[in-house]
Coordinates of C-alpha atoms and ligand atoms in Angstrom, one line a residue:
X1 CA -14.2 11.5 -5.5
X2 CA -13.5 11.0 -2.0
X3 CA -11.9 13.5 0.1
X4 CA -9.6 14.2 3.4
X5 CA -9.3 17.6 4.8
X6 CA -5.7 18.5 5.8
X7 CA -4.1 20.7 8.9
X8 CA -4.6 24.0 7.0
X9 CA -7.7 23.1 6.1
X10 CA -7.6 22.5 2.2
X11 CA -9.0 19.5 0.7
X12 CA -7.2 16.2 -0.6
X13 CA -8.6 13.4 -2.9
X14 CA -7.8 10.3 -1.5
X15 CA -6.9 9.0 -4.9
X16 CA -4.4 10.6 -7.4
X17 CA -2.2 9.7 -10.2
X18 CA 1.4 8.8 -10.0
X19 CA 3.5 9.7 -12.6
X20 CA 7.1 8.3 -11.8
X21 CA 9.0 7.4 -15.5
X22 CA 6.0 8.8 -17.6
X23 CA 7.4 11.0 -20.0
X24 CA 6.7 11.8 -23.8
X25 CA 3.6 11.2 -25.8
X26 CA 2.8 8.3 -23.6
X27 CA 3.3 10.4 -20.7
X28 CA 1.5 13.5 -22.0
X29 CA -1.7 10.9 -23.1
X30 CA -1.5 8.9 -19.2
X31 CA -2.1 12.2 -17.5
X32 CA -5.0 13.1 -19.5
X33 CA -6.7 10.2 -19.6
X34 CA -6.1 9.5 -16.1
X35 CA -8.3 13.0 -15.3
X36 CA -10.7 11.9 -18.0
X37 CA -11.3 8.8 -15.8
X38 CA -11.9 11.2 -12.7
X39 CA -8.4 11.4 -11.3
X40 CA -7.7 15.3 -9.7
X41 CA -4.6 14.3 -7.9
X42 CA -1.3 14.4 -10.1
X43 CA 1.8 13.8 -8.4
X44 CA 5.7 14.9 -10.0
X45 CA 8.5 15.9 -9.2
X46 CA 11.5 18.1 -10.7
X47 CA 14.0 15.3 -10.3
X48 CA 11.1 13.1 -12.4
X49 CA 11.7 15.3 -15.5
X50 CA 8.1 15.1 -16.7
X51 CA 6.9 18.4 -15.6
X52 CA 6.1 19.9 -18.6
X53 CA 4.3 16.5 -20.1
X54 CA 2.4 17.0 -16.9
X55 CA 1.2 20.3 -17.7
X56 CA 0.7 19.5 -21.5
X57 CA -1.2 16.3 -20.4
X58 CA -3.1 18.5 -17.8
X59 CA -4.0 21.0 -20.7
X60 CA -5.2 18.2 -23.2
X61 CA -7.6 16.8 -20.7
X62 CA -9.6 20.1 -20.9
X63 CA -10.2 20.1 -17.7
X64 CA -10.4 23.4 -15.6
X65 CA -7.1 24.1 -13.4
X66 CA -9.5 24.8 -10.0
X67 CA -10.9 21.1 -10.6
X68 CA -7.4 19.3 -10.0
X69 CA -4.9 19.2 -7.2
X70 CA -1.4 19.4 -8.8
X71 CA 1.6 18.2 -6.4
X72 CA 5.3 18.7 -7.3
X73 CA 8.3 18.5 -5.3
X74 CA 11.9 20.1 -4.7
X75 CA 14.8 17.9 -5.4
X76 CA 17.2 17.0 -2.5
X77 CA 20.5 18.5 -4.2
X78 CA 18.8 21.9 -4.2
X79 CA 17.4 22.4 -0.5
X80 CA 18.2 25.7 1.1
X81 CA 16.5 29.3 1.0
X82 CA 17.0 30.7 -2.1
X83 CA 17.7 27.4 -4.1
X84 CA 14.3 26.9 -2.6
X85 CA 12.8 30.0 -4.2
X86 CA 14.5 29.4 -7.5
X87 CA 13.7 25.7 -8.1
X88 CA 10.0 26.5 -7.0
X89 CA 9.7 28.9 -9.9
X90 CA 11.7 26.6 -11.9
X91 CA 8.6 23.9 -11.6
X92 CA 6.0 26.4 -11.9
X93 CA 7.1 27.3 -15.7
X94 CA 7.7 23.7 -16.4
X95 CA 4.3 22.7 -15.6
X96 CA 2.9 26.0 -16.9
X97 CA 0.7 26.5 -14.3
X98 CA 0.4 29.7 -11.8
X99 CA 0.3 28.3 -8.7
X100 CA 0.8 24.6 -6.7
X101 CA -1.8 22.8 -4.8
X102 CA 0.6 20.8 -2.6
X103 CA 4.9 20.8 -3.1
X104 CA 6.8 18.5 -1.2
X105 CA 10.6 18.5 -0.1
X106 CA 11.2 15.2 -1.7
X107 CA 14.2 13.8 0.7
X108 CA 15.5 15.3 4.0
X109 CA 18.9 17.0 4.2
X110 CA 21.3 14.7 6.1
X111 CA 24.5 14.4 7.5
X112 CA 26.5 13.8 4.7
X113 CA 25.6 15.6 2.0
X114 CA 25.0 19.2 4.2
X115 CA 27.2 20.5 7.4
X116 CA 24.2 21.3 9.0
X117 CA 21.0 19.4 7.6
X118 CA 19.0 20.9 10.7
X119 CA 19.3 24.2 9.5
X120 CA 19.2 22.8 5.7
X121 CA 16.0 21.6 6.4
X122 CA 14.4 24.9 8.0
X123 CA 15.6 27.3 5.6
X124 CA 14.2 25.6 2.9
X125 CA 10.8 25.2 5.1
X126 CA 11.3 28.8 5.7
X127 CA 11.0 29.5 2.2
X128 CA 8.0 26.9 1.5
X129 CA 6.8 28.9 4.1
X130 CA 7.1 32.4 2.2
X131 CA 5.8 31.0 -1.2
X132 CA 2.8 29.6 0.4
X133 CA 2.3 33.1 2.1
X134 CA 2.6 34.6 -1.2
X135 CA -0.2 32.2 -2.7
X136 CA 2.0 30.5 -4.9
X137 CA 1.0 27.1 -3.2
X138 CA -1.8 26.0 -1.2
X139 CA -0.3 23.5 1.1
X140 CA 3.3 23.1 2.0
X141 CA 4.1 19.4 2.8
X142 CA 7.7 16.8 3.5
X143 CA 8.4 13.5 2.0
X144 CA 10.3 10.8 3.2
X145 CA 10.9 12.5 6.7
X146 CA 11.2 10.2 9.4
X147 CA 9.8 11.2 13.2
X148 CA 13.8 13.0 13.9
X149 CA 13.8 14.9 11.0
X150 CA 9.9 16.1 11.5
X151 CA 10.9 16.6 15.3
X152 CA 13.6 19.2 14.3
X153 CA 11.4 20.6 11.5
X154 CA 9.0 21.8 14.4
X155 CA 11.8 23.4 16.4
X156 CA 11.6 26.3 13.8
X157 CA 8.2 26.1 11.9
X158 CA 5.7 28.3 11.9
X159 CA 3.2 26.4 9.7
X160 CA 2.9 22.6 10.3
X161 CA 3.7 20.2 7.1
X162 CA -0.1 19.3 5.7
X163 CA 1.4 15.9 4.2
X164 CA 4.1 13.4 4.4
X165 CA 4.5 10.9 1.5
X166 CA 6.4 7.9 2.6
X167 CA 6.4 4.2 1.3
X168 CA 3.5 2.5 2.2
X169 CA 2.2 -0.5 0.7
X170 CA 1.4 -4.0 1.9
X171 CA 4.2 -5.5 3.3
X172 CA 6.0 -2.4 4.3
X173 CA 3.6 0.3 5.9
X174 CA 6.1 2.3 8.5
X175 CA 3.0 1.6 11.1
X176 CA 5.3 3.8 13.6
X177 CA 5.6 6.8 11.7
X178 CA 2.3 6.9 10.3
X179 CA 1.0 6.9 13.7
X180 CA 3.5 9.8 14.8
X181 CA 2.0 11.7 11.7
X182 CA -1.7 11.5 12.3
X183 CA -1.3 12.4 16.0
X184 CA 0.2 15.8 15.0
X185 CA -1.9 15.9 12.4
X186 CA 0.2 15.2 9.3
X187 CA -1.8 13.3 6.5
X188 CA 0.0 10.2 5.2
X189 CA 0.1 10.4 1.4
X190 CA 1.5 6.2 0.2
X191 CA 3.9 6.0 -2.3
X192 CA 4.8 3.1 -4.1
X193 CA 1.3 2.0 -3.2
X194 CA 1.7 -1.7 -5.4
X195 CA 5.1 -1.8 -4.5
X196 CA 5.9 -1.0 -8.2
X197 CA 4.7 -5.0 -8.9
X198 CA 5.7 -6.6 -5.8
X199 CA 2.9 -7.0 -3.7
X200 CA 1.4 -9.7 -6.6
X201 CA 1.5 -13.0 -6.3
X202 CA 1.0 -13.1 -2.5
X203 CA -1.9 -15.5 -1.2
X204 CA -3.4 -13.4 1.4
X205 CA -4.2 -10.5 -1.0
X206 CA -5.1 -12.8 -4.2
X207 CA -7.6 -14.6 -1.5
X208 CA -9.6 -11.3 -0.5
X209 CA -9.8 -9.9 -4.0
X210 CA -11.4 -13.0 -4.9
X211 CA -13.8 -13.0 -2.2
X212 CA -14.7 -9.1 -3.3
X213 CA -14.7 -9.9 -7.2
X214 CA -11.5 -7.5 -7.5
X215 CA -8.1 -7.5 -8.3
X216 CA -5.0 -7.3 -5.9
X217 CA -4.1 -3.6 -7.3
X218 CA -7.9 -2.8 -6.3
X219 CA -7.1 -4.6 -3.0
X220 CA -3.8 -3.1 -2.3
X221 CA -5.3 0.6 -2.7
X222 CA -8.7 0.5 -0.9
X223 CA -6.6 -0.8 2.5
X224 CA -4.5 1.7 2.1
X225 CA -7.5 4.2 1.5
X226 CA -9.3 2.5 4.5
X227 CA -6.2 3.2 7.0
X228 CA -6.9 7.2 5.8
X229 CA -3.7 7.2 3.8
X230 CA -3.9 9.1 0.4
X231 CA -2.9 6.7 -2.5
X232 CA -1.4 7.5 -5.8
X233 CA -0.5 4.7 -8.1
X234 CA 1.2 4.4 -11.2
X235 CA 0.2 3.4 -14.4
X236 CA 1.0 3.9 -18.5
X237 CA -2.1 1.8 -19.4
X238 CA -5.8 3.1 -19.8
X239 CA -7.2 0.0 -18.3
X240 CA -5.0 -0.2 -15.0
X241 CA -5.5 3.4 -15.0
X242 CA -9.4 2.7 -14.6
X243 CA -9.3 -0.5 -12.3
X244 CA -7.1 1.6 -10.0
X245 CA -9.9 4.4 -9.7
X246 CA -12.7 1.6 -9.0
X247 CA -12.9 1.6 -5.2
X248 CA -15.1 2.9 -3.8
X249 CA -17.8 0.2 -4.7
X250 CA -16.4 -2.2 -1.6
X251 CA -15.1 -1.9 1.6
X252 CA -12.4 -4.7 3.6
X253 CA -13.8 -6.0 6.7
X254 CA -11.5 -5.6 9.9
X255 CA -10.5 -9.0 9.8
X256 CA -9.4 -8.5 5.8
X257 CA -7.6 -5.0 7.1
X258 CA -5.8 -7.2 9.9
X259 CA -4.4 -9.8 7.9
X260 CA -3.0 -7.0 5.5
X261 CA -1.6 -5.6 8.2
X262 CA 0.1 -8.4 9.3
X263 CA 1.9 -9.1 6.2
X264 CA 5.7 -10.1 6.1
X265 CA 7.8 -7.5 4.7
X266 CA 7.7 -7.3 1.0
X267 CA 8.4 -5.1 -1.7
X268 CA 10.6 -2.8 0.5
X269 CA 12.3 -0.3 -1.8
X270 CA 15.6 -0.2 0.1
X271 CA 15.0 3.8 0.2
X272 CA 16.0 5.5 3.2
X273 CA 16.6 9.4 3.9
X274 CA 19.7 9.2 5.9
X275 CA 21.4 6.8 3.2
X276 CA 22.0 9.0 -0.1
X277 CA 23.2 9.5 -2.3
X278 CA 24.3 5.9 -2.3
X279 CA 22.0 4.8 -4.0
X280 CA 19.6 6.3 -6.8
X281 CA 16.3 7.4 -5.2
X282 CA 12.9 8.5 -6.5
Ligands
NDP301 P1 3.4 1.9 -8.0 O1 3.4 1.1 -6.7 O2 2.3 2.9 -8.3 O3 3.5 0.8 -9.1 C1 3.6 1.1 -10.5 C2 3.8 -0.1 -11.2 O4 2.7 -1.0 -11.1 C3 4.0 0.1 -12.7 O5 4.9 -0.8 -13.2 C4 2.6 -0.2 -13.3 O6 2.8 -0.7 -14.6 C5 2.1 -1.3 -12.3 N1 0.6 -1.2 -12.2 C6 -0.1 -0.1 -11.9 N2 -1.4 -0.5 -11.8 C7 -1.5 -1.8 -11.9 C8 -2.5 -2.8 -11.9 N3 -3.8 -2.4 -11.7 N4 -2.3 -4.1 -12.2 C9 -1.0 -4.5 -12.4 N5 0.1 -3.6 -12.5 C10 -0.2 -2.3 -12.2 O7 4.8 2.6 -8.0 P2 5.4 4.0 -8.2 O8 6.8 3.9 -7.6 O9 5.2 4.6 -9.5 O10 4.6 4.9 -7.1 C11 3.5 5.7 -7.4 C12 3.9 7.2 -7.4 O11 4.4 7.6 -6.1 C13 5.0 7.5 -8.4 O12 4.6 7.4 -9.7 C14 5.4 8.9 -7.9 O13 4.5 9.8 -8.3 C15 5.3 8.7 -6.4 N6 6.6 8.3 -5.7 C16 7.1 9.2 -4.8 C17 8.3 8.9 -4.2 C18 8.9 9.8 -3.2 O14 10.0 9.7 -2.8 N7 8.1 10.8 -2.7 C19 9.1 7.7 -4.5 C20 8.4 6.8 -5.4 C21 7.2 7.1 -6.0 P3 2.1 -0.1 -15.9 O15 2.5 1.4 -15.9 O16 2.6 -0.8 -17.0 O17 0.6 -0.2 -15.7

């Protein structure tokens, strides 16, 4: 499985497992198969609820704990030192694992949910910080931060966020901030990467899986791959499960990676940091 190296020099696949509304059996029997098919990446979350089918699935796959990269991340309603600390621990006996390859502060603080989301935002780094000193996790990382919020973030860090997992998919790529993030050396990690459905249908992409005898999910993830953006897609079924892990048998040409690029916007999510909790985000 392909590989990037991130800022603290730890490895990433480029490819990992998403597991947004798995939960149960189903859940518990995704996960594993999902590593059976080569998958090392998983990515949760607390505010997913499926930590602990992610560490039962993890367990039934048989597969050693030092062969996978386990993310998890910290909800937004519980940013700040100690919350930080506690919630960490909380994940930890939920996936019953002893330590975290990569955990992610899932949203930003912002304006109207803290007094000061600045300082929200670097006391829970702070703490990030302490656990990943204490070799509780191997790589500390943000999601969902846009350039202002990483810009402040630096003000007080002393270790650099290895990743940033923002929506990224064709049609709505943040080209700006993804830019910003590889020139300090923040790996882009795409979630959403099929836009949960909505990136199929469209011409363009139906047009180049055709030419490459692959589907538009196999499309959608190797030019997202190809732009050095880690990908992490969904699935409850064992045969998208597979599809989505066959890419690395092809490669889009420039011209192909242009007229992605190019795309309209589609499949937005309508998910912004600075606008919860409005709305219900994942
Ligand atoms: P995805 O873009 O991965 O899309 C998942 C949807 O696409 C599911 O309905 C799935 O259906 C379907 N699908 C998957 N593969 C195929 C295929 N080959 N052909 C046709 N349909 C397919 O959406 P997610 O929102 O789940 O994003 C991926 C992961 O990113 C999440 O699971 C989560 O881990 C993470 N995430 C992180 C966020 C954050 O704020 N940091 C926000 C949102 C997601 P089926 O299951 O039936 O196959």
């Amino acid at each position: 499985m392909q590989q990037l190296t991130l800022n603290d020099g730890h490895k990433i696949p480029t490819l990992g497992f998403g597991t947004y509304k798995l939960t149960g059996p189903e859940g518990i029997e995704s996960v594993a198969s999902a590593i059976s098919k080569g998958y090392s990446l998983i990515d949760t979350a607390a505010v997913y609820e499926n930590e602990e089918t992610v560490g039962k699935g993890i367990k039934a796959s048989g597969v050693v704990r030092e062969h996978l990269f386990i993310t998890t991340k910290l909800w937004r309603e519980n940013l700040g030192y100690e919350s930080t600390l506690v919630e960490f621990e909380n994940s930890l006996k939920r996936l019953d694992l002893d330590y975290i390859d990569l955990y992610l502060i899932h949203w930003p603080a912002n304006a109207k949910n803290y007094d000061n989301w600045q300082k929200t935002n670097a006391d829970t780094w702070k703490a990030m910080e302490k656990l990943q000193a204490d070799g509780k996790i191997k790589s500390i990382g943000v999601s969902n931060f846009f350039q202002e919020h990483l810009e402040v973030l630096f003000q007080t860090a002393n270790v650099l966020p290895s990743v940033n997992q923002i929506e990224f998919h064709p049609g709505y790529w943040q080209q700006e901030l993804v830019q910003y993030c590889k020139n300090q050396n923040i790996t882009v990690e795409s979630w959403s990467p099929l836009a949960r459905g909505k990136v199929f249908g469209n011409d363009v992409l139906e047009k180049i899986a055709k030419k490459h005898h692959k589907t538009v999910a196999q499309v959608c993830l190797k030019w997202i791959i190809q732009h050095q953006v880690i990908v992490i897609p969904k699935s409850k079924s064992p045969k998208r499960i597979e599809e989505n892990s066959n890419l690395f048998d092809f490669k889009l040409t420039p011209t192909e990676m242009n007229s992605i690029d190019a795309l309209p916007q589609m499949g937005f999510s309508g998910e912004l940091p600075n606008m919860w909790p409005d709305k219900k985000n994942s």
